[in-house]
Each structure stands twice: as structure tokens, then as C-alpha cells.
Coordinates of C-alpha atoms and ligand atoms in Angstrom, one line a residue:
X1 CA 18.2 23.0 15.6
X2 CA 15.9 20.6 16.4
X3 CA 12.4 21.1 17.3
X4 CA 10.9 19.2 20.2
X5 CA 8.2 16.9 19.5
X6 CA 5.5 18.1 21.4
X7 CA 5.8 21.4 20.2
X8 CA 5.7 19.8 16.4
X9 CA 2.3 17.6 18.1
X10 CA 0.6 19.9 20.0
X11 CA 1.0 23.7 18.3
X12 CA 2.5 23.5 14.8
X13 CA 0.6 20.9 13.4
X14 CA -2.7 21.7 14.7
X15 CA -2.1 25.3 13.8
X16 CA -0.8 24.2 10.1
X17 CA -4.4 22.7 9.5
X18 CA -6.3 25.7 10.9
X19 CA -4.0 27.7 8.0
X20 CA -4.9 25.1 5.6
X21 CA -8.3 24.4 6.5
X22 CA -7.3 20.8 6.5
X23 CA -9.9 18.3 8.4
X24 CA -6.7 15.8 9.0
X25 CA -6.4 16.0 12.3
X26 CA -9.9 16.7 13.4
X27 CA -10.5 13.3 11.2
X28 CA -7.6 11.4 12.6
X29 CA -9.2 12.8 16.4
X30 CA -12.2 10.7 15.3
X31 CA -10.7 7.6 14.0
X32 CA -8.5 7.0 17.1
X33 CA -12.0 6.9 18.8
X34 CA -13.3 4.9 16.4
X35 CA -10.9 1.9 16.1
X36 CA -12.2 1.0 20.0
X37 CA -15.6 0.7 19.2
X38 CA -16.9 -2.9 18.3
X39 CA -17.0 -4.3 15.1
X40 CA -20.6 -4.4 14.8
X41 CA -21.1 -0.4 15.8
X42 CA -18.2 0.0 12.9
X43 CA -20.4 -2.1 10.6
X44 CA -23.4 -0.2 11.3
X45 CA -22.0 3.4 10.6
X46 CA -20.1 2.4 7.7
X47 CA -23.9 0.8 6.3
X48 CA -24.9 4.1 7.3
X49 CA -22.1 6.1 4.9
X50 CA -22.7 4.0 1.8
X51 CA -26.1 4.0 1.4
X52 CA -25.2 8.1 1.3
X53 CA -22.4 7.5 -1.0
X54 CA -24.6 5.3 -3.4
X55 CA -27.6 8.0 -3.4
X56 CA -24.7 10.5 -3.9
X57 CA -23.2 8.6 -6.9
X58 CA -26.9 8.0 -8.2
X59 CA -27.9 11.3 -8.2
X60 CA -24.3 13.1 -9.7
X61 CA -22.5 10.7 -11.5
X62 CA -23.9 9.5 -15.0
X63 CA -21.9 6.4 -15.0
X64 CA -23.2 4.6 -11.3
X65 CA -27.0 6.4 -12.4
X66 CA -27.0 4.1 -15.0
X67 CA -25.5 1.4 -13.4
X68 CA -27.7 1.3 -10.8
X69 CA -30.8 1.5 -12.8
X70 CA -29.5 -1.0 -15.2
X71 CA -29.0 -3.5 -12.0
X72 CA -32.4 -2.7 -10.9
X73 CA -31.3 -1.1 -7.7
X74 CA -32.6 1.9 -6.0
X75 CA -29.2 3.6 -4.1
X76 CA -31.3 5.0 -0.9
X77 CA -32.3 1.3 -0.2
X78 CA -28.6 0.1 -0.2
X79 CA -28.1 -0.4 3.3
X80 CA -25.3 -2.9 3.9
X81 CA -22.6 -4.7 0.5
X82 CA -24.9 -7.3 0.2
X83 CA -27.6 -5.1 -1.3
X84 CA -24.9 -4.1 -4.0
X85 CA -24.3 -7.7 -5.0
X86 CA -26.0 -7.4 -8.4
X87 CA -23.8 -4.0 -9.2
X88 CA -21.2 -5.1 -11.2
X89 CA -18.0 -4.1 -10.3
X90 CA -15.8 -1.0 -11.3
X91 CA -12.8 -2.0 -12.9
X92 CA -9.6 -0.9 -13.9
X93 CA -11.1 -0.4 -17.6
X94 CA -14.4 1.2 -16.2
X95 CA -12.6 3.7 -14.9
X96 CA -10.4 5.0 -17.5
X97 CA -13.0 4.5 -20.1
X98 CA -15.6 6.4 -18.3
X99 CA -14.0 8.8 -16.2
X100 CA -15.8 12.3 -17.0
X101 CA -19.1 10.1 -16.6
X102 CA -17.5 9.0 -13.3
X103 CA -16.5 12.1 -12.0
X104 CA -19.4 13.8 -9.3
X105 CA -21.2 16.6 -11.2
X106 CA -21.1 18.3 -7.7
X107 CA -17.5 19.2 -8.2
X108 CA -15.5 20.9 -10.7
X109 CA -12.4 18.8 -12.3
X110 CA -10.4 21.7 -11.5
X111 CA -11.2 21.5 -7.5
X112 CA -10.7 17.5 -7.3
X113 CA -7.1 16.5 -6.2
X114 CA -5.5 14.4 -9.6
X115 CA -3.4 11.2 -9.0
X116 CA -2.3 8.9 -11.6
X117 CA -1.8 5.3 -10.8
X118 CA -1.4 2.0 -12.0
X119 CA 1.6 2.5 -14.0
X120 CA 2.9 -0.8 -12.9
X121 CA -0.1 -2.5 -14.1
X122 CA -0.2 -1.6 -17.4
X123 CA -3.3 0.0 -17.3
X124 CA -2.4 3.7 -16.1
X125 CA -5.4 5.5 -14.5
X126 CA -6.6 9.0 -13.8
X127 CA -8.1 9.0 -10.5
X128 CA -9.1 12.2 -8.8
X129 CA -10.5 12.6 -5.1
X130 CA -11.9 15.7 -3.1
X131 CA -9.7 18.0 -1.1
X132 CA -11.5 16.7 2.3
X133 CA -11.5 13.1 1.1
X134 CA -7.7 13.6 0.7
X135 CA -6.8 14.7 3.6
X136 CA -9.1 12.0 5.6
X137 CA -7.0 9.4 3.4
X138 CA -3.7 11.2 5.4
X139 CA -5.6 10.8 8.9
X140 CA -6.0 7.2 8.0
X141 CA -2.7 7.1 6.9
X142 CA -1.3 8.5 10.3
X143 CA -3.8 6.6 12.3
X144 CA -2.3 3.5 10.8
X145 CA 1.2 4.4 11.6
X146 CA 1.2 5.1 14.9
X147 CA 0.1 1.6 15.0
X148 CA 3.9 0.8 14.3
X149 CA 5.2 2.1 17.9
X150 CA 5.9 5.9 16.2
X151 CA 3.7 8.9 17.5
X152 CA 2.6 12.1 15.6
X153 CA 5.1 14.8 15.9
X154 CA 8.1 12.3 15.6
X155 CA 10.2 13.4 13.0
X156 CA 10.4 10.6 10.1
X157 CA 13.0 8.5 8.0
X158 CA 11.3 7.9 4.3
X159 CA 13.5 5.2 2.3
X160 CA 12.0 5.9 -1.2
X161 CA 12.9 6.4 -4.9
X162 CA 13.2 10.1 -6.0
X163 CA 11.8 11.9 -2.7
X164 CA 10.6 15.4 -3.4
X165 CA 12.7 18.5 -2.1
X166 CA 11.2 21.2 -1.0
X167 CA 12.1 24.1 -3.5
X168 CA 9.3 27.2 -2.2
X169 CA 9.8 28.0 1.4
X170 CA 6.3 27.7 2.7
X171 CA 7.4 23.9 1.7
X172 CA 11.0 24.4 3.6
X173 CA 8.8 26.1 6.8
X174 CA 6.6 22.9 6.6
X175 CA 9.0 20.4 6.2
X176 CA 11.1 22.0 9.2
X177 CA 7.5 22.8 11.5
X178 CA 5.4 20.1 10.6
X179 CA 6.4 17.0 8.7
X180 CA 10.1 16.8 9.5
X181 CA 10.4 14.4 6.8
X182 CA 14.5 13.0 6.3
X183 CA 14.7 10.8 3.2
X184 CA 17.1 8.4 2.2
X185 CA 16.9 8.1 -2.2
X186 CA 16.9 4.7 -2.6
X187 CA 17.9 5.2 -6.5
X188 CA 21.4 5.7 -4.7
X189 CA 22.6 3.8 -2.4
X190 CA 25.8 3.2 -1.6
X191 CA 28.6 3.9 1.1
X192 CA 28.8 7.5 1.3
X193 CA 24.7 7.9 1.1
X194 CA 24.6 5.4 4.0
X195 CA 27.0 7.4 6.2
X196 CA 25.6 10.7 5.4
X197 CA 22.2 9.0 6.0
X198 CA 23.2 7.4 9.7
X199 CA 24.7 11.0 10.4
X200 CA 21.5 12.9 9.6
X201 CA 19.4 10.1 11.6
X202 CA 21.9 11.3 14.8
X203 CA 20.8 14.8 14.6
X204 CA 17.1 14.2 13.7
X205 CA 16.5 11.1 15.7
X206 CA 13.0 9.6 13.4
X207 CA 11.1 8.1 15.3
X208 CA 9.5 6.3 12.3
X209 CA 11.4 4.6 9.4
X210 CA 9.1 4.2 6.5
X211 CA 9.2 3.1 2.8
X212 CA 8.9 0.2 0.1
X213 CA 9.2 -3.2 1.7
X214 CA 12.1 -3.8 -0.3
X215 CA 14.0 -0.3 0.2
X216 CA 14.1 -0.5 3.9
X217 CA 15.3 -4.3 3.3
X218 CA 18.2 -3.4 1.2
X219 CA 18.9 -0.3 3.8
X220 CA 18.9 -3.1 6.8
X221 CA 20.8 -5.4 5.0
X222 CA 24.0 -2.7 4.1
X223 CA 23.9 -1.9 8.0
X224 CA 23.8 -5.4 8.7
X225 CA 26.8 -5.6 6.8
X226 CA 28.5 -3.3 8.7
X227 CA 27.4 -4.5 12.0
X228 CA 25.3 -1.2 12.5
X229 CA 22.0 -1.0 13.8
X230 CA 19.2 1.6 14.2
X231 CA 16.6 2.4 16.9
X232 CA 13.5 3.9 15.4
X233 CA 10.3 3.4 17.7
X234 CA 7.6 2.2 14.6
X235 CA 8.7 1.0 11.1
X236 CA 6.1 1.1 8.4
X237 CA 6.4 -1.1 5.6
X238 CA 3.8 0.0 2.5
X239 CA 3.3 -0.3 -1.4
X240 CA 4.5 -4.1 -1.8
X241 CA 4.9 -7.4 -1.0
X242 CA 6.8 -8.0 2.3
X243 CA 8.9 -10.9 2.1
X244 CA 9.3 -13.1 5.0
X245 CA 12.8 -13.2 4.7
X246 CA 13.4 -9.3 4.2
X247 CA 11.3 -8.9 7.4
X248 CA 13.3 -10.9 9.7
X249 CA 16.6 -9.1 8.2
X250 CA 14.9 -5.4 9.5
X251 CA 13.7 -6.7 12.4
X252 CA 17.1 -7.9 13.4
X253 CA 18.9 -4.7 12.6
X254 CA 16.4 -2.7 14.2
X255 CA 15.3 -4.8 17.3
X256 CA 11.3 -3.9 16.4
X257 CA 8.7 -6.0 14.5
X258 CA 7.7 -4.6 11.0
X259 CA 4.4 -3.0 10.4
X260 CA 3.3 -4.0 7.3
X261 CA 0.4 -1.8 5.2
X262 CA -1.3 -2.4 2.5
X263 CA -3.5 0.1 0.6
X264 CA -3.4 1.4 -3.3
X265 CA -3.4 5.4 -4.7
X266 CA -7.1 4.6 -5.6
X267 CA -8.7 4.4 -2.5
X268 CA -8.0 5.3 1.1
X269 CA -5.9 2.8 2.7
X270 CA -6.9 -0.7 2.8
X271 CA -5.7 -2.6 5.7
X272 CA -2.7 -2.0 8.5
X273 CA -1.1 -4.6 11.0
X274 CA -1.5 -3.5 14.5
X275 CA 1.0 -4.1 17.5
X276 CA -0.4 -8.0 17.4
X277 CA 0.8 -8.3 14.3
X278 CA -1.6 -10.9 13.3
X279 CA -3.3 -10.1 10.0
X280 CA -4.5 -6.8 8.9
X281 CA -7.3 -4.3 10.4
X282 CA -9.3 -2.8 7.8
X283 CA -10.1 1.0 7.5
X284 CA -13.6 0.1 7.8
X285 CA -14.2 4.2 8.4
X286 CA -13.6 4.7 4.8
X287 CA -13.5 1.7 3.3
X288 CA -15.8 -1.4 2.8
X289 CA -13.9 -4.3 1.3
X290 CA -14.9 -6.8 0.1
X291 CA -13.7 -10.7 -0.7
X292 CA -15.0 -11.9 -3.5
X293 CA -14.9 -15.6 -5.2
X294 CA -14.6 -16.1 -9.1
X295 CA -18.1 -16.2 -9.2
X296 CA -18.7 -13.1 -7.7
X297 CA -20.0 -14.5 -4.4
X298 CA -18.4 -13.6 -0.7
X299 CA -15.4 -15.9 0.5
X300 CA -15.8 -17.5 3.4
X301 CA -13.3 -16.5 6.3
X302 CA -9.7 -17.9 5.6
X303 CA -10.9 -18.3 2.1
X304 CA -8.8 -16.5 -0.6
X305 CA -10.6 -14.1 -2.9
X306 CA -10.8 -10.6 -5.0
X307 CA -10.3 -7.5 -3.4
X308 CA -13.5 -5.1 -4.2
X309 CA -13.6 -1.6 -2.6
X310 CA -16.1 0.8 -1.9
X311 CA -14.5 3.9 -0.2
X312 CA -17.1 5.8 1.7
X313 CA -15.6 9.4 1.7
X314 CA -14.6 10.0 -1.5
X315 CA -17.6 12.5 -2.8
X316 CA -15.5 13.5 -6.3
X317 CA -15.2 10.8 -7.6
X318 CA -16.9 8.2 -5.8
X319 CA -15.4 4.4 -6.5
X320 CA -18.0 1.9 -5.4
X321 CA -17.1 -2.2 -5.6
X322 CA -14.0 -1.0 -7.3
X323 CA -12.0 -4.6 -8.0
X324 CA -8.2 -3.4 -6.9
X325 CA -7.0 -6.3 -8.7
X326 CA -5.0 -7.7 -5.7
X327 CA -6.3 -10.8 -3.9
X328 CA -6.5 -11.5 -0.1
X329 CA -7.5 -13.2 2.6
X330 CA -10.9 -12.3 4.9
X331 CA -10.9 -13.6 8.8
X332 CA -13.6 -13.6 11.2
X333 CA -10.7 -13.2 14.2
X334 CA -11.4 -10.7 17.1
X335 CA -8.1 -9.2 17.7
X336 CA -6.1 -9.6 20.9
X337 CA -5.6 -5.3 20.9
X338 CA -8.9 -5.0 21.6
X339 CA -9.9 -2.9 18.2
X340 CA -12.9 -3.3 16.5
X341 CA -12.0 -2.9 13.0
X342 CA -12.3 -6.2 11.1
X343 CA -9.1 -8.2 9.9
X344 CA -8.0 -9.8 7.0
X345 CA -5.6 -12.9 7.3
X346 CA -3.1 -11.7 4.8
X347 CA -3.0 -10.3 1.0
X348 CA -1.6 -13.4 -0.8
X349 CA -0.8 -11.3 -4.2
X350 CA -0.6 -8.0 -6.0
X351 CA -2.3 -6.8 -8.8
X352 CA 1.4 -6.3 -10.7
X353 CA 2.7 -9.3 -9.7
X354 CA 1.4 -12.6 -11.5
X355 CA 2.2 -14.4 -13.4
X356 CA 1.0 -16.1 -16.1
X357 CA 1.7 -20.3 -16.0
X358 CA 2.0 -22.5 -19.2
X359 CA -1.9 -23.9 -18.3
X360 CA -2.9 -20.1 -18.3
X361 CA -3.6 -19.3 -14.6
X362 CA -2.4 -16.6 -12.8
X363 CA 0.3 -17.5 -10.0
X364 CA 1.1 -14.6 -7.6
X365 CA 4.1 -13.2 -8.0
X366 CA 5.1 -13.3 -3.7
X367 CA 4.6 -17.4 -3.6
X368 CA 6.8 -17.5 -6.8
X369 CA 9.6 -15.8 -4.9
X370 CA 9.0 -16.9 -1.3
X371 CA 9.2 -20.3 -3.0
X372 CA 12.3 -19.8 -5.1
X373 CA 14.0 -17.2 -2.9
X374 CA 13.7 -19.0 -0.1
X375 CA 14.0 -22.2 -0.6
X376 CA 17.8 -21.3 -2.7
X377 CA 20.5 -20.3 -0.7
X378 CA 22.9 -19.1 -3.1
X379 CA 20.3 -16.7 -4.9
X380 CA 20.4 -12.9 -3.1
X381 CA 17.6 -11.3 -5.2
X382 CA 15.3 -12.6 -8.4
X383 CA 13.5 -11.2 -10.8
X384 CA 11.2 -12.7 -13.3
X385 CA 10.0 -10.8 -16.4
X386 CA 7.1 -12.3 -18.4
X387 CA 6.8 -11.2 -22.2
X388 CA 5.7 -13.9 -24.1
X389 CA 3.4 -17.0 -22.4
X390 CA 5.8 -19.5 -22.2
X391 CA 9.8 -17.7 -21.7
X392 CA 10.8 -16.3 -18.7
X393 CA 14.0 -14.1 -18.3
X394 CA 15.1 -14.3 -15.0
X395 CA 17.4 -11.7 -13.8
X396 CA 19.2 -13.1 -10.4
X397 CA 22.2 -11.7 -8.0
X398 CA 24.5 -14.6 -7.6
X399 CA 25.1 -15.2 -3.5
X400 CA 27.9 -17.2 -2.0
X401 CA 27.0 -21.6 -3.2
X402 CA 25.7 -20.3 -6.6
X403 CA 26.4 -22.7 -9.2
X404 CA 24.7 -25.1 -11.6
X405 CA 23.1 -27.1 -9.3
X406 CA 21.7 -24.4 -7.5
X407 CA 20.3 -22.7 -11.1
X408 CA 19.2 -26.3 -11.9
X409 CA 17.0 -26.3 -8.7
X410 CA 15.2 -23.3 -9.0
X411 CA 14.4 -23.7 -12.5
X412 CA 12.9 -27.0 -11.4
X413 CA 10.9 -25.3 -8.4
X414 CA 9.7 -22.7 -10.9
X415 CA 8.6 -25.0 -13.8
X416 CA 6.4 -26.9 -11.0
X417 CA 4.9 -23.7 -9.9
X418 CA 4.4 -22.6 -13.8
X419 CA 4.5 -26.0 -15.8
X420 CA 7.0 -28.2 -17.4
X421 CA 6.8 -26.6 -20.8
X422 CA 8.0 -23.1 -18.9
X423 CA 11.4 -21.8 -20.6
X424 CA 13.7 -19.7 -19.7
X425 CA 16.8 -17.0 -20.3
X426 CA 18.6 -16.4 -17.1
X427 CA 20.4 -12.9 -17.1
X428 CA 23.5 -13.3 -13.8
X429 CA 23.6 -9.5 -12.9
X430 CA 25.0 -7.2 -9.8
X431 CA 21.8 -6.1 -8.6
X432 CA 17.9 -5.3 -9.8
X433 CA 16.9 -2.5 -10.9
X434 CA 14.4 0.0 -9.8
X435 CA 11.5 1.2 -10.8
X436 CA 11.1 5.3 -12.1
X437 CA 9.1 5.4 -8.2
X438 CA 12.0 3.7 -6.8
X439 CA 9.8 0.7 -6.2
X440 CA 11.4 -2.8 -7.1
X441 CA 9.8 -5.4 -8.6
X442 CA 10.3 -8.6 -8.4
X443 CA 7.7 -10.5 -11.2
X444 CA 7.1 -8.7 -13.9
X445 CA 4.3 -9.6 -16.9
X446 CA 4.0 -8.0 -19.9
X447 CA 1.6 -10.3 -21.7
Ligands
ZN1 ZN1 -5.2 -5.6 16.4

């Protein structure tokens, strides 16, 4: 049996929240307003929220009373970034180091919500955030994805590593009343999960198909394969890189552009294409982001630079200039929707992805594959693992025109990228393997 959608929209889900005492919806109410109102009233009530969450930090959290005071600046008179611009920032090391001192005094460890994060990065972190701050993260979430074409109360198609099953049957009711969640397990796919998959989508009918970048790639290209196609109404591409070239394989199998998202289990999310599909809007509601140059000063628009957080809503454990470790690009664009939430031009690499070249800059991990990837016609997939300076291995899925002078190319391409004295150990296998989350990676360092 299948509920109808407006039943799951309008009753189930609103009464779900009431049980919970959850403030999603009420929040997500609010930020669909919101995102019409120009970027200047946005800038002014986000001002507003962090010179609260400053005084808030100052005044419960040992950690941001002393950095303040040691900066020399007095929280209630923080009234837009710029007045932050002596804090230093919060990094990854900050946080683990310091997290009891951290942690809001107003709140008992006990009562925060726990994630842990940053596996990938090699520097795993304990982050906790208040039960209302969590569920305002979930509105942005959701306000985000309807962006993609999908509306609330649309059942869902996760492509993801691992996904959870619901054992108790409060967690079957929910699944079946209110998040009507179908998963394919990315860990496995092959023939038979693929028909029992497109079977399951028949009866269900998502109108969202969500997951890794990657994931939803390698589901598009197997129905490619098979001359299949799908027909969900939004597709939500989160937690990596989107290639260019997986992008236009999805697209093509499912006849609707990509949404691509961007955010990190640290904060609430960070920025979301819209139906223009030109850069991503910010989440100014919770978030102020900010670009920042080596030198710790703003980028100008277009200008590439670190991405440094403040989330605005998080009152357990509040994160203020929090450097993600990803870089990106700011822009001064209106957008053609109409919505008054900044943009940002594009995130040009991830925090898990560089790598390390023979001079000893970083080179992001996406330009390293778009340029090798691309550019190669007989490679299918790459992976490049980093664990001393100067070797590569390089794991690669021979395609159809592999051959010596293929490998001889790409090695050329990448020692340009990474420097002549690069070497490297190339490993020909069937296919790259997951991550534990089901995530892939394609660069890997381990220095
Ligand atoms: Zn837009």
C-alpha cells in the first residue's frame, strides 16, 4: 500500500513533529520565506544572530571567553564578520583538543546530539549540536532539496553505503508514515540489486533520488548500460565532488539536471544549487561563511579562498570562524530565481582530497581527476593514494583504448600537475573500492 503524498505532507508529518516536539517544519515554514527576502535584509538578520551567538559563546563556553578576551574583542559589539577578523579561527585541532572547554556550559553533554566526523580527514572529531539546532539543520536540509524539483511528502530513493534499517517499530511506523525512505546499498551493486531496486522504485514512485555524487553515477551508468532510464522529479547530489563527467551521465539517464549540495556533518549545510543551476546559494539563515585568503583577509568575488564558518543556531556547541578545510569560490551574482541568499561560484576542492605535489603545495584532488579523467579516454575510474611525498599508487579501471600510450599520457598530465620528480606504482583493478560510509574516494593522502 502506498500512501498518497499529501496525506504524508499535510497530516503525518506535521503531526510526527507535534509528537516529537520537533521545530523542523515550523523552521523549514520560515526559511521558505526567507530565501525571497533580499540579500541585504538576510545580511542584516544573520548580523543580528551572531552578535547573540558570540555573547552566547562568551558568556558559556571557556574556550571562545578566552579567545575573545585574548583578541581584544568584546562579543555584544560583534555586529557583522568583519568585527571577528582578529578571532582566530577554530580548527580542526581546536576542536578536538578543546572540546569540553567548547561545549556551552548551558547544556548538559548528555542532552547535545553526538556526531563524529572527519574520519576521512584523518583528524576524526567529536562534534555535538543541540536537539533544536539539529533539527533546524534537517529544515535546511529539506529546504534545499526541494530546490532539486522534489516536494516534501515525496517518497525518496537514498543511493548510499550501509543505509540503516529500521529494527523498532516506532522506526518501521516512521519510515512507512513519514520519511518513506527506499535505499539502494551501494556496497552491493550488481544485477539482481538493480532489478530489485527498479522494481521497488515502480511501487514507491520517489520523487527524489539522492546520495554520494559518485553512487548515483555508478547507479546511472549500469541503467545506461541497459538502456533503462528513471524519472524522479529532483536529484540531490551531496557529500563530494561532482564530476563533470558523472553529471552529464545522470542527467542523460534521468532527463533532469543535477542538484548538487555541498555542506559538512560540522555545521548546518553550507551551500545548495537552485533550479538555475548557476553556483551555490548559501544557508545564510544559519550559516555565515566566509572566504578567506592565505593571509587571513576576505577574497574578492571570483577569487578562490578558505572556507570559515560561523553557524548561527548551534547553542551546544557553538562553532564560530570554524575553517572546514575545503576551499571555494565567493560571487557577488544576483541570481536569476529571484532568491536572496548569497552565492558562491563553485567549491574548487575538499578538505580530503589534495594532494600533496613534489614542490609541497596542495593540488585539489577534483582538478587532478577532471584533468586526468577527462582528458583519457580509455581510463573508467582513478584513484590516487598519497603515502609518502613523492610515490603515488594509482589504482585505475582499464576502459575500452587502454594501453601504454594511454598510461604514458596520464602519468605525463599528472607529473605536470604534481612535478616531474612525482613517481608512481600503477595498480590495473576491476573497480574502486568504497569507503566503510559507502563514500568513494578518488585522491587519497596519507602524509
Ligand atoms: Zn538561485
Amino acid at each position: 500500500m502506498r500512501v498518497p503524498d499529501f496525506l504524508v505532507r499535510q497530516v503525518f508529518q506535521p503531526l510526527w513533529d507535534v509528537y516529537e516536539g520537533s521545530v523542523r517544519l515550523k523552521t523549514m515554514d520560515e526559511l521558505e520565506k526567507n530565501q525571497w527576502k533580499t540579500g541585504a535584509e538576510l545580511q542584516l538578520s544573520a548580523n543580528k544572530k551572531l552578535t547573540l551567538i558570540c555573547q552566547h559563546a562568551f558568556d558559556t563556553s571557556p574556550f571562545y571567553r578566552a579567545r575573545f578576551q585574548e583578541a581584544g574583542i568584546d562579543p555584544g559589539q560583534v555586529k557583522s564578520p568583519a568585527d571577528l577578523a582578529s578571532l582566530p579561527l577554530l580548527t580542526k585541532l581546536d576542536v578536538r583538543e578543546n572540546l569540553s572547554d567548547i561545549l556551552s556550559t548551558n547544556y548538559c553533554k548528555d542532552e547535545l546530539v553526538p556526531a563524529k566526523t572527519g574520519g576521512s580527514t584523518g583528524v576524526a572529531l567529536s562534534i555535538f549540536c543541540d536537539a533544536a539546532g539539529v533539527e533546524k539543520r534537517n529544515a535546511a536540509a529539506l529546504r534545499s532539496d526541494q530546490w532539486s524539483g522534489w516536494r516534501m511528502g515525496q517518497p525518496l530513493a537514498a543511493i548510499w553505503g550501509n543505509p540503516p534499517q529500521a529494527v523498532t517499530l516506532k522506526n518501521k511506523l516512521r519510515g512507512f508514515l513519514k520519511d518513506r525512505i527506499m535505499y539502494l546499498d551501494t556496497m552491493r551493486i550488481d544485477d539482481q540489486a538493480i532489478d530489485d531496486f527498479l522494481a521497488e522504485w515502480k511501487t514507491v514512485k520517489p520523487g527524489l533520488l539522492y546520495g554520494h555524487a559518485h553512487s548515483i553515477f555508478i547507479l546511472a551508468e549500469a541503467l545506461q548500460e541497459r538502456g533503462l532510464s528513471l524519472n524522479p522529479t529532483g536529484i540531490v547530489a551531496t557529500s563530494m565532488m561532482l564530476l563533470a563527467k558523472e553529471r552529464v551521465v545522470i542527467e542523460e539517464v534521468c532527463g533532469i539536471k543535477v542538484t548538487n549540495r555541498y555542506g559538512c556533518e560540522e555545521v548546518s549545510l553550507i551551500g545548495c544549487e537552485c533550479e538555475e543551476h548557476k553556483g551555490m546559494h548559501l544557508n545564510l539563515d544559519h550559516n555565515i561563511v566566509e572566504f578567506l585568503r592565505d593571509d587571513g583577509t576576505p577574497c574578492a568575488p571570483g577569487e578562490d579562498g578558505r572556507i570559515v564558518v560561523t553557524e548561527l543556531i548551534n547553542y551546544g556547541m557553538p562553532m564560530i570562524r570554524y575553517e572546514v578545510g575545503d576551499r571555494g569560490v565567493p560571487s557577488d551574482r544576483t541570481c536569476a530565481c529571484g532568491r536572496g541568499l548569497p552565492l558562491m561560484e563553485s567549491i574548487t576542492g575538499r578538505v580530503a582530497d589534495f594532494l600533496v605535489a613534489a614542490d609541497g603545495s596542495k593540488v585539489a584532488g577534483i582538478s587532478i581527476i577532471e584533468n586526468s579523467l577527462t582528458r583519457f579516454p580509455g581510463i573508467k575510474q582513478l584513484q590516487i593514494v598519497q603515502k609518502i611525498p613523492l610515490l603515488l599508487t594509482v589504482n585505475l579501471v582499464p576502459d575500452t583504448g587502454y594501453g601504454q600510450e594511454v598510461e604514458d599520457e596520464l602519468l605525463n598530465g599528472l607529473r605536470d600537475m604534481l612535478g616531474a620528480e612525482m613517481q608512481f606504482e600503477i595498480n590495473h583493478v576491476e573497480k574502486i573500492a568504497q569507503e566503510k560510509s559507502g563514500k568513494y574516494r578518488f585522491t587519497i593522502c596519507k602524509l
